[in-house]
mmCIF file of C-alpha atoms in Angstrom:
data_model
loop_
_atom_site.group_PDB
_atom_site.id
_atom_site.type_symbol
_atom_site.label_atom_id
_atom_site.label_comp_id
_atom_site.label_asym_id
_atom_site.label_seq_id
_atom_site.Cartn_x
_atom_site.Cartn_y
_atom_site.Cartn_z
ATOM 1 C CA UNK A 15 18.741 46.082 -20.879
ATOM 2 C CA UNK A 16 15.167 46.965 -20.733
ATOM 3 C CA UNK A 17 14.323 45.000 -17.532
ATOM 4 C CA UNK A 18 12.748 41.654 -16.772
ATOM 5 C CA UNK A 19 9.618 41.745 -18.656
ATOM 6 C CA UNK A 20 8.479 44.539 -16.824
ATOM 7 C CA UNK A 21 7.863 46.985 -19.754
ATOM 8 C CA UNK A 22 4.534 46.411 -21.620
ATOM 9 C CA UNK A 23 2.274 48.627 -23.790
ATOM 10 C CA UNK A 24 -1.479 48.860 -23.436
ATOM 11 C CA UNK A 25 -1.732 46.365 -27.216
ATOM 12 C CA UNK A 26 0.364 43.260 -25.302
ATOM 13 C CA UNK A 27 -1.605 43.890 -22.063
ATOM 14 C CA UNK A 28 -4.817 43.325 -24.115
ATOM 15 C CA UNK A 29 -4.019 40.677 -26.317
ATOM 16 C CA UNK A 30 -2.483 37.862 -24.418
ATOM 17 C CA UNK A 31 -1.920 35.957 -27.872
ATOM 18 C CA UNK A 32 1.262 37.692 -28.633
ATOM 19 C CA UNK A 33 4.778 36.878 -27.884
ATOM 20 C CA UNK A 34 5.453 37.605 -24.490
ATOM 21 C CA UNK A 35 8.795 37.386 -22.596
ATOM 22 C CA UNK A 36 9.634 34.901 -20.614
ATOM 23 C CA UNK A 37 10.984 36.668 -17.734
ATOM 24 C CA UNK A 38 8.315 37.523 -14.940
ATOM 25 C CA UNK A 39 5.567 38.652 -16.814
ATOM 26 C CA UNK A 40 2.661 39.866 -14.209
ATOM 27 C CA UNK A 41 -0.460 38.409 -14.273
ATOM 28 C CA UNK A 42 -3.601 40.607 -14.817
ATOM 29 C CA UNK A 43 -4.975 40.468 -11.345
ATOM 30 C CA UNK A 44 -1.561 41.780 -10.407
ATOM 31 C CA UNK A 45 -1.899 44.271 -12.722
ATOM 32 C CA UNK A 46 -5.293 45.436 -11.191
ATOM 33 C CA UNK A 47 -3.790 45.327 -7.684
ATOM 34 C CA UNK A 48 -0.796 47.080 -8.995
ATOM 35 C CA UNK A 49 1.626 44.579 -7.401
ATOM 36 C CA UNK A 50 4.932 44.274 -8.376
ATOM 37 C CA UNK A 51 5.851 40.651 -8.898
ATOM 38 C CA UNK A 52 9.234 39.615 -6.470
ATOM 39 C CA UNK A 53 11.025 36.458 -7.765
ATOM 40 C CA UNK A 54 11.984 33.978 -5.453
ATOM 41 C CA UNK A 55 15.700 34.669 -3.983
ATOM 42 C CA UNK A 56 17.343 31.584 -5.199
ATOM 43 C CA UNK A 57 14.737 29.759 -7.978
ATOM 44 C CA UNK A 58 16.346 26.429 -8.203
ATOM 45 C CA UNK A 59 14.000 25.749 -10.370
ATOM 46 C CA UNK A 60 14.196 28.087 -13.051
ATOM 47 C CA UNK A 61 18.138 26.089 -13.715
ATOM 48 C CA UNK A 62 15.765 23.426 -14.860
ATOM 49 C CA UNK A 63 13.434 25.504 -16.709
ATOM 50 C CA UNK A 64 13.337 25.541 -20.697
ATOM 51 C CA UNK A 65 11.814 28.961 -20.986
ATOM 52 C CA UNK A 66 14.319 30.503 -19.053
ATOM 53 C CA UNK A 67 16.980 28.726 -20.879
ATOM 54 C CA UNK A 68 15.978 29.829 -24.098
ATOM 55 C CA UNK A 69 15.477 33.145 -22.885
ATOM 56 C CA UNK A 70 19.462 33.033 -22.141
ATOM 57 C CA UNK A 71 19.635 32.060 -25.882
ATOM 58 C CA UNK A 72 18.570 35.346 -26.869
ATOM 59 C CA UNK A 73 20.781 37.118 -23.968
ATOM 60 C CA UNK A 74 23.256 35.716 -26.154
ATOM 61 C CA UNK A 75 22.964 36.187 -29.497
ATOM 62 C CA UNK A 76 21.908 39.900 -28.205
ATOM 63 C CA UNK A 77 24.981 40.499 -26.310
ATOM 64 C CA UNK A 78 27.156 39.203 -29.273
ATOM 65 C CA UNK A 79 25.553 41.503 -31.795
ATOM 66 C CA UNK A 80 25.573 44.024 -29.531
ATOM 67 C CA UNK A 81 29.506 43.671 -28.929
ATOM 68 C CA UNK A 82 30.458 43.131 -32.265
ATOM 69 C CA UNK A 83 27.948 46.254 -33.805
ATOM 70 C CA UNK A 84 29.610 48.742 -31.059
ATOM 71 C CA UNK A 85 33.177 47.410 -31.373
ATOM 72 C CA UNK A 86 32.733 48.345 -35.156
ATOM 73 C CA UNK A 87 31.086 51.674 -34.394
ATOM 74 C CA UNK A 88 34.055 52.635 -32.225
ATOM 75 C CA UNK A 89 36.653 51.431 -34.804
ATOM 76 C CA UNK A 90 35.137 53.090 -37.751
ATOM 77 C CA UNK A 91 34.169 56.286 -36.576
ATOM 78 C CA UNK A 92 38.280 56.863 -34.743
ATOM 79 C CA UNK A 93 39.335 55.438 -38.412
ATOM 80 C CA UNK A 94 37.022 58.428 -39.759
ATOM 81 C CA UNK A 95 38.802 60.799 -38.050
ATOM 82 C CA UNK A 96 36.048 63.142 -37.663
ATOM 83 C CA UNK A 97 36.242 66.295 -35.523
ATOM 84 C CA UNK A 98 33.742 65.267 -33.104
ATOM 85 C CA UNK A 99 33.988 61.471 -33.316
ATOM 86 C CA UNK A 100 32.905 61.395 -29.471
ATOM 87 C CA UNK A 101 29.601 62.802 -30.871
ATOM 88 C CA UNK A 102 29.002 60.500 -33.107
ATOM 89 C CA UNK A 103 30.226 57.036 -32.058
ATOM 90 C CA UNK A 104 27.741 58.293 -29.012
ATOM 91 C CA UNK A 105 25.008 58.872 -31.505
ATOM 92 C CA UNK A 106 25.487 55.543 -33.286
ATOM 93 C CA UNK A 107 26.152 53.606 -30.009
ATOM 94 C CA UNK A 108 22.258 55.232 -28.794
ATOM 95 C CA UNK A 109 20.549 53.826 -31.862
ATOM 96 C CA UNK A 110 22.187 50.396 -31.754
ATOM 97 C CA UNK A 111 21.290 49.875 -28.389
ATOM 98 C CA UNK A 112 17.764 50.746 -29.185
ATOM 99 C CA UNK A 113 17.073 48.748 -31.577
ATOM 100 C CA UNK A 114 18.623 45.390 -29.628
ATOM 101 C CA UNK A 115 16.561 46.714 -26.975
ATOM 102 C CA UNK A 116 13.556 46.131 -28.735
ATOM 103 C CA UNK A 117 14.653 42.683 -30.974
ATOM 104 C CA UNK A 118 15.446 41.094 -27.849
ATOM 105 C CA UNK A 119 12.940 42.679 -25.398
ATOM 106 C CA UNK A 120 10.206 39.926 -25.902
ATOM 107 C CA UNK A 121 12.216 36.786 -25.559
ATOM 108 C CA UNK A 122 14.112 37.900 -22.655
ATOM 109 C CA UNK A 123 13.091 41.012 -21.105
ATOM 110 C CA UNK A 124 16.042 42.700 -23.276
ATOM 111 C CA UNK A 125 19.182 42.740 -20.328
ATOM 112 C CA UNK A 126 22.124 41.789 -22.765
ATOM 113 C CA UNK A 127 24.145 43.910 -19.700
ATOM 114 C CA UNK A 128 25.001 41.979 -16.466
ATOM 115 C CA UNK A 129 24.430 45.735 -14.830
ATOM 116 C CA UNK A 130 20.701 45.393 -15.546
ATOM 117 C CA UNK A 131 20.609 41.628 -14.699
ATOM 118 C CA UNK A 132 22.673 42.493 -11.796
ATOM 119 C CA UNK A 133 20.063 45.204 -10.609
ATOM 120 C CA UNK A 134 16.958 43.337 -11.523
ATOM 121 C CA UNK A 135 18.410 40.363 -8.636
ATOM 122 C CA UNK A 136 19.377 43.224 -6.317
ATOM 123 C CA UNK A 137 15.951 44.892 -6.624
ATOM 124 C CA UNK A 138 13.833 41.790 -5.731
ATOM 125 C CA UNK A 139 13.015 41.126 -9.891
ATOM 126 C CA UNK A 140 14.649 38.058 -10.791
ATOM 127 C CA UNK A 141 16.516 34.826 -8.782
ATOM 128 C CA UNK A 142 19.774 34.479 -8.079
ATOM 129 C CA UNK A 143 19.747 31.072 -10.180
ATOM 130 C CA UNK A 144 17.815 33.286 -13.236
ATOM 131 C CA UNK A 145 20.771 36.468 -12.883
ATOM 132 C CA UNK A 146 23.357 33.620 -13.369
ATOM 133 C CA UNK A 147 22.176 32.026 -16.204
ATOM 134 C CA UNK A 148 21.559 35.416 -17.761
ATOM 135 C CA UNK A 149 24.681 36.992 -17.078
ATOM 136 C CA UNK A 150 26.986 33.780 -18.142
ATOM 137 C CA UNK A 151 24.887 34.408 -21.251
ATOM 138 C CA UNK A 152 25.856 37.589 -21.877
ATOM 139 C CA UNK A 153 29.765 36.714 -21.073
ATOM 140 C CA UNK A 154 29.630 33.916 -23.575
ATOM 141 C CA UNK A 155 27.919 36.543 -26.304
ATOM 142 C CA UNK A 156 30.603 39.066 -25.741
ATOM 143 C CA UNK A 157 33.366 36.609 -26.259
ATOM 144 C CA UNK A 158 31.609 35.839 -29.502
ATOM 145 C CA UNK A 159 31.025 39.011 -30.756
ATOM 146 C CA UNK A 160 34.661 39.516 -30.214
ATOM 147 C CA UNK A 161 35.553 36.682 -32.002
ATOM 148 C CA UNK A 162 33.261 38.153 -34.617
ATOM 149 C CA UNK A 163 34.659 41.369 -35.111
ATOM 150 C CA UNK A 164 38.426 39.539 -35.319
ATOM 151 C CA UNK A 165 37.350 37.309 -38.047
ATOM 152 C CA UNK A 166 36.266 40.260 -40.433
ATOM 153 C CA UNK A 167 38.953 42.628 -39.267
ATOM 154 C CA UNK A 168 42.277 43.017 -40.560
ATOM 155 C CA UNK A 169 45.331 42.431 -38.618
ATOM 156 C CA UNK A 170 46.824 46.116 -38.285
ATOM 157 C CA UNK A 171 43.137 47.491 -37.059
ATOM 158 C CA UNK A 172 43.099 44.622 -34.685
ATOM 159 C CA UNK A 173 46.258 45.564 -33.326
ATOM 160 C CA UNK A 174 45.856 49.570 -33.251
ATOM 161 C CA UNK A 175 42.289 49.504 -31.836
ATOM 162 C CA UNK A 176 42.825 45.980 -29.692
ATOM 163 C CA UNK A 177 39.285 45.591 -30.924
ATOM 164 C CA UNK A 178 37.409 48.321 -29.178
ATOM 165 C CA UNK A 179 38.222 46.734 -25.550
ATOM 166 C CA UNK A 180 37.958 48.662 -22.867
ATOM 167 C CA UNK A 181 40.900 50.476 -21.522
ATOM 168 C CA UNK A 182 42.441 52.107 -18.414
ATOM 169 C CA UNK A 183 45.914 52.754 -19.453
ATOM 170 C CA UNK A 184 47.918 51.613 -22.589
ATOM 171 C CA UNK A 185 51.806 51.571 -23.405
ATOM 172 C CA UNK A 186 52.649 53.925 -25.766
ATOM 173 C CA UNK A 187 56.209 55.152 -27.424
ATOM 174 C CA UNK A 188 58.103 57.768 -25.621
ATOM 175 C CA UNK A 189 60.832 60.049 -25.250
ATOM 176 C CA UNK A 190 62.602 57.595 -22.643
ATOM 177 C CA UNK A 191 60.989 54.429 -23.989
ATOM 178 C CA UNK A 192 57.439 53.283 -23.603
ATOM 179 C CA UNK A 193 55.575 55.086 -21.074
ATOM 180 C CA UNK A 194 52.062 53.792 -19.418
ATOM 181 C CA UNK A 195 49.356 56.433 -20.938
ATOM 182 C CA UNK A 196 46.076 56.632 -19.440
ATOM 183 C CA UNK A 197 43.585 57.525 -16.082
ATOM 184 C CA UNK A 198 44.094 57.248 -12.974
ATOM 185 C CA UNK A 199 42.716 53.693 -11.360
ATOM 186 C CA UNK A 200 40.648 55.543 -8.770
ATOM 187 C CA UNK A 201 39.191 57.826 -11.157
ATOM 188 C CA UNK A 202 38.609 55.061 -13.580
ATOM 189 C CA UNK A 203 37.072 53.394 -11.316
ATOM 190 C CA UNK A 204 34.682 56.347 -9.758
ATOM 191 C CA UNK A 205 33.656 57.251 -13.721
ATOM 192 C CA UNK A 206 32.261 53.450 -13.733
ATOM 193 C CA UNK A 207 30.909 53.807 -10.564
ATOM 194 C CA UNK A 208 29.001 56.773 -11.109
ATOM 195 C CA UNK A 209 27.668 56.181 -14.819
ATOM 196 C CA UNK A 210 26.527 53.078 -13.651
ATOM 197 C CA UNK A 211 24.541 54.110 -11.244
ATOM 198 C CA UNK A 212 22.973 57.636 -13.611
ATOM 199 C CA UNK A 213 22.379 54.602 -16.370
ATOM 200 C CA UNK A 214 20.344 52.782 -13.452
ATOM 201 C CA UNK A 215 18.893 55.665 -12.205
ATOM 202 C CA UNK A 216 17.926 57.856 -15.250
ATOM 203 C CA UNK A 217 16.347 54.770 -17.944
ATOM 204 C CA UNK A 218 16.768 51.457 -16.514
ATOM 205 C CA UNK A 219 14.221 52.804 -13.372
ATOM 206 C CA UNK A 220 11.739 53.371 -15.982
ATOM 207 C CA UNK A 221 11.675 49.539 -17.194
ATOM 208 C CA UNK A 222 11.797 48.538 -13.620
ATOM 209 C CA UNK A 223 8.600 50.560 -13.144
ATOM 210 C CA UNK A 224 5.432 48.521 -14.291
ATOM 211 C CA UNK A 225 3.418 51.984 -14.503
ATOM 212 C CA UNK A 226 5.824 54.373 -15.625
ATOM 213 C CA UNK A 227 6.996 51.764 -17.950
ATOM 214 C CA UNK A 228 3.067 51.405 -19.633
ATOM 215 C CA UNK A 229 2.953 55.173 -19.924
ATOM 216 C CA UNK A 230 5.817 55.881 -21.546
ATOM 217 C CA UNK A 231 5.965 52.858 -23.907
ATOM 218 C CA UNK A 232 8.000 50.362 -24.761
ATOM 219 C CA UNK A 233 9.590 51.909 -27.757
ATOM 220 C CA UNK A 234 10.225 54.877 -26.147
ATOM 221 C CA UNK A 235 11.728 53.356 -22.825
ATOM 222 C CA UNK A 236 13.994 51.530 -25.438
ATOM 223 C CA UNK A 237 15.017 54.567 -27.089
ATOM 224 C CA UNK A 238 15.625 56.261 -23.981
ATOM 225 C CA UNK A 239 17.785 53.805 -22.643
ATOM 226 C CA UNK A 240 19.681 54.073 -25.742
ATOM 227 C CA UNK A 241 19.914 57.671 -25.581
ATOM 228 C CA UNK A 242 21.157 57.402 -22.010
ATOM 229 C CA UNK A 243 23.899 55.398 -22.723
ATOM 230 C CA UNK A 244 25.158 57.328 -25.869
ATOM 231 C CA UNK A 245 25.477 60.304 -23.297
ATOM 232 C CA UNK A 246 27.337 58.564 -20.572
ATOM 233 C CA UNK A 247 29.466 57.189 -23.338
ATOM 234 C CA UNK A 248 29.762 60.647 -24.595
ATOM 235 C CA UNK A 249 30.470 62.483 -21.088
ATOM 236 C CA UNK A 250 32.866 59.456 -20.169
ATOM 237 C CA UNK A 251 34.989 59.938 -23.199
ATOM 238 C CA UNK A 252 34.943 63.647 -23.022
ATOM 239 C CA UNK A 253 35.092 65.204 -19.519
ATOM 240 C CA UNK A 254 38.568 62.741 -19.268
ATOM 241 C CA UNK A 255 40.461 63.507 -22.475
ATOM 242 C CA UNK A 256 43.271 60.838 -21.890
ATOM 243 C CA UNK A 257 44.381 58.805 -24.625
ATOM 244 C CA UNK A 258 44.781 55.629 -23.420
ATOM 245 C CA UNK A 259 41.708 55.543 -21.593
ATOM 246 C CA UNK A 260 38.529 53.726 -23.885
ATOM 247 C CA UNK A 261 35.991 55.460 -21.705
ATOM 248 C CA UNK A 262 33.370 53.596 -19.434
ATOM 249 C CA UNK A 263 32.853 50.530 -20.266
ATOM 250 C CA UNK A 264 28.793 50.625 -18.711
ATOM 251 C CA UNK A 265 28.546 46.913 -19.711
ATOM 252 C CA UNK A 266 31.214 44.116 -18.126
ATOM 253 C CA UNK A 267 30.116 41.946 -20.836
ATOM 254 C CA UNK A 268 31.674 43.850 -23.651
ATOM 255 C CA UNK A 269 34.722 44.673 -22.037
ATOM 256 C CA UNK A 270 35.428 40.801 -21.469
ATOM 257 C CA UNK A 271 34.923 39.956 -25.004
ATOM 258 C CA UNK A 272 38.269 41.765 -26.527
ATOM 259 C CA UNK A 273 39.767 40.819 -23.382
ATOM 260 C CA UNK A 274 39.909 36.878 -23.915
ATOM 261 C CA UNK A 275 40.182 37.366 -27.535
ATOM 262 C CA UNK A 276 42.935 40.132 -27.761
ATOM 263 C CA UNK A 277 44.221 39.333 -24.466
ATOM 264 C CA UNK A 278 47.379 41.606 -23.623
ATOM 265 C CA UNK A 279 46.955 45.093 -21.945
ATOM 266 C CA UNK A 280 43.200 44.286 -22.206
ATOM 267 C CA UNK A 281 43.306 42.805 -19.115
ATOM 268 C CA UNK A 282 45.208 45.711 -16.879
ATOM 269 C CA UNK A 283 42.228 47.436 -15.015
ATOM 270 C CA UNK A 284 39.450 44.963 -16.135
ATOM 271 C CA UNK A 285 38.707 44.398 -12.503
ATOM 272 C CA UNK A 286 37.388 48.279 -12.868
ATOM 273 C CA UNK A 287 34.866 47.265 -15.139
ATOM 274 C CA UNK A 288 33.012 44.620 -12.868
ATOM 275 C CA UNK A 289 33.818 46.280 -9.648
ATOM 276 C CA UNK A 290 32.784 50.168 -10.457
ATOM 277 C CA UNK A 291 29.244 48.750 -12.066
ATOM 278 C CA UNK A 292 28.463 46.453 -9.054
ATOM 279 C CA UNK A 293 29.293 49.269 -6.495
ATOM 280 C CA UNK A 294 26.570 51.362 -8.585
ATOM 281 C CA UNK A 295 23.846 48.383 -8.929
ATOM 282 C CA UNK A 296 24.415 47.964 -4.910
ATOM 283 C CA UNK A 297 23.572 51.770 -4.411
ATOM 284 C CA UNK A 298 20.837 51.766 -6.922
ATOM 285 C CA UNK A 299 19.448 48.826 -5.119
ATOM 286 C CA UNK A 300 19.947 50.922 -2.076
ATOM 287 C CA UNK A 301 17.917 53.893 -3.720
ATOM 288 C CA UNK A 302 15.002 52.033 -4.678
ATOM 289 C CA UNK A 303 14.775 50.385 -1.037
ATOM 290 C CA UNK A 304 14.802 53.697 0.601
ATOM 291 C CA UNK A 305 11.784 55.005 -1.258
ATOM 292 C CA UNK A 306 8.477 54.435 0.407
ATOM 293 C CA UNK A 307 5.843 51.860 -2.039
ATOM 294 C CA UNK A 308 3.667 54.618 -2.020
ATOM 295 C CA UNK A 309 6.121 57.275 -3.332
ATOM 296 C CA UNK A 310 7.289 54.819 -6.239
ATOM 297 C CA UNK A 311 4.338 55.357 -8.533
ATOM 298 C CA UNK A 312 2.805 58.869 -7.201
ATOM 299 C CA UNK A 313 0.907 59.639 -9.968
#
C-alpha cells in the first residue's frame, strides 16, 4: 500500500546495487529534474513483462498474509472480550500493516490494496494493464488468506465470526423471529467513501510524493500508513456502534476473501465495499489534479 516504487531513502538512492522494486522506479536524471515519472495509460506491454509478473507474485502472497494476519486479529481480540477491543484490534491491525508494508515494499512497491493500485492508475503512476494484474493479485491473495484462516479455525469460530468478513447487516435472533441487524446502506456506504478517501489523502499522498516520501523515510511512511489505517478502522467501528456492522472494510481485497470462502450473508452489501473505495480513489484523483505542480512539493 505504500505506492508504486515511489518511496525511497537517501541509502537505495545511492547505492543502485540493492533490491529495488519493480514498479516505476525513477531514474536519477529524473530525480535531479524532479520529474515525476507517468506510466503509459494502457502498457500492453507490461502483460508480457516478467518483472511485473513477479511483482504480482508478491501482491499476492502480501495480500494473503495480510488477510489471514487481520482476520485473526479481529477474531481473537472479540474472543478476548476486552473492554476496549476497538482499541486494540486497531493497534494490532496498524503494526501488521506496517510491517507488510515494508516486506513487500521492494518487490512490488507494497499496494496489497486495490484502493492504492486503484489510485496509483487514476493518478497517472501505473498502466491500466499493470493496475489489473496487480489488483487480480491481490483478489486471488485474499481468497487465499481466507482459505487460510478456515483451515486452522474451528468450525463454531468460523461460523460466529464468518471469518472476519466484512459486514453491513447480519440476521440475528429476535423477539418476532430473526431480524436484519446492522447500518444503514447509504451510511455504509458514505463511511467507505469517506475513509477511503482520508486513507488516500492523509498516508498514501506521502508515498505518492517522490520528495515528501525521501524526507520522511520509508520506514516511517510505512508506519504511518499503518497508523492511519488502525484509526480509520478504529473511528469506523466506533462512531457507528451497530452490531452487525464489521466496520469499513478500507481494502476490497479482504472483504472478498471470506466472501467466496464463507459465502452466505457475506455477500449482502459487498457491492459497498468496491463502490464506496472507488468513489474516494476518483475524488482523490480529483484532488491531486486540482493542485498546481508547483504547489505539490512547496518546500
Amino acid at each position: 500500500m505504500a505506492g508504486d516504487g515511489i518511496v525511497e531513502d537517501e541509502e537505495s538512492f545511492y547505492d543502485r546495487n540493492k533490491v529495488q522494486p519493480f514498479a516505476s522506479t525513477p531514474t536519477p536524471w529524473q530525480l535531479k529534474e524532479g520529474k515525476e515519472p507517468k506510466a503509459s495509460l494502457l502498457g500492453v506491454e507490461e502483460l508480457f513483462s516478467l518483472e511485473v509478473w513477479r511483482a504480482s507474485l508478491a501482491e499476492v502472497l502480501g495480500t494473503a498474509v495480510l488477510v489471514f494476519a487481520l482476520d485473526t486479529i479481529v477474531i481473537s481480540t472479540l474472543q478476548t472480550e476486552k473492554e476496549t477491543p476497538n482499541l486494540v484490534m486497531s493497534v494490532l491491525i496498524a503494526f501488521a500493516v506496517a510491517i507488510l508494508l515494508l516486506a513487500t515494499y521492494p518487490i512490488s512497491g507494497g499496494h496489497i490494496n486495490p484502493i492504492v493500485t486503484f489510485a496509483a492508475l487514476l493518478t497517472g503512476l501505473i498502466s491500466i494493464s499493470r493496475a489489473a494484474i496487480f489488483i487480480l493479485a491481490q483478489c486471488v491473495g485474499g481468497i487465499l488468506g481466507a482459505l487460510a484462516l478456515k483451515a486452522v479455525a474451528n468450525s463454531g469460530i468460523e461460523r460466529t465470526y464468518s471469518l472476519a468478513g466484512c459486514t453491513v447487516t447480519i440476521v440475528a435472533p429476535g423477539l418476532h423471529g430473526p431480524t436484519v441487524i446492522g447500518l444503514e446502506t447509504s451510511q455504509a456506504l458514505w463511511l467507505e467513501i469517506i475513509c477511503s478517501f482520508v486513507f488516500l489523502f492523509a498516508s498514501v499522498w506521502m508515498a505518492f510524493d517522490r520528495r515528501q516520501a525521501k524526507a520522511v523515510g520509508r520506514v516511517m511512511v510505512c508506519v504511518i500508513l499503518g497508523i492511519v489505517l488502525g484509526l480509520l478502522v478504529y473511528i469506523s467501528t466506533t462512531v457507528t456502534a451497530t452490531k452487525g456492522y464489521g466496520g469499513a472494510g478500507l481494502n476490497p481485497a479482504r472483504c472478498l476473501g471470506p466472501a467466496v470462502v464463507r459465502g452466505g450473508h457475506l455477500w449482502n452489501g459487498h457491492w459497498i465495499f468496491w463502490t464506496g473505495p472507488a468513489i474516494g480513489c476518483a475524488a482523490f484523483a480529483l484532488y491531486v489534479k486540482m493542485i498546481p505542480s508547483e504547489h505539490t512539493h512547496s518546500y
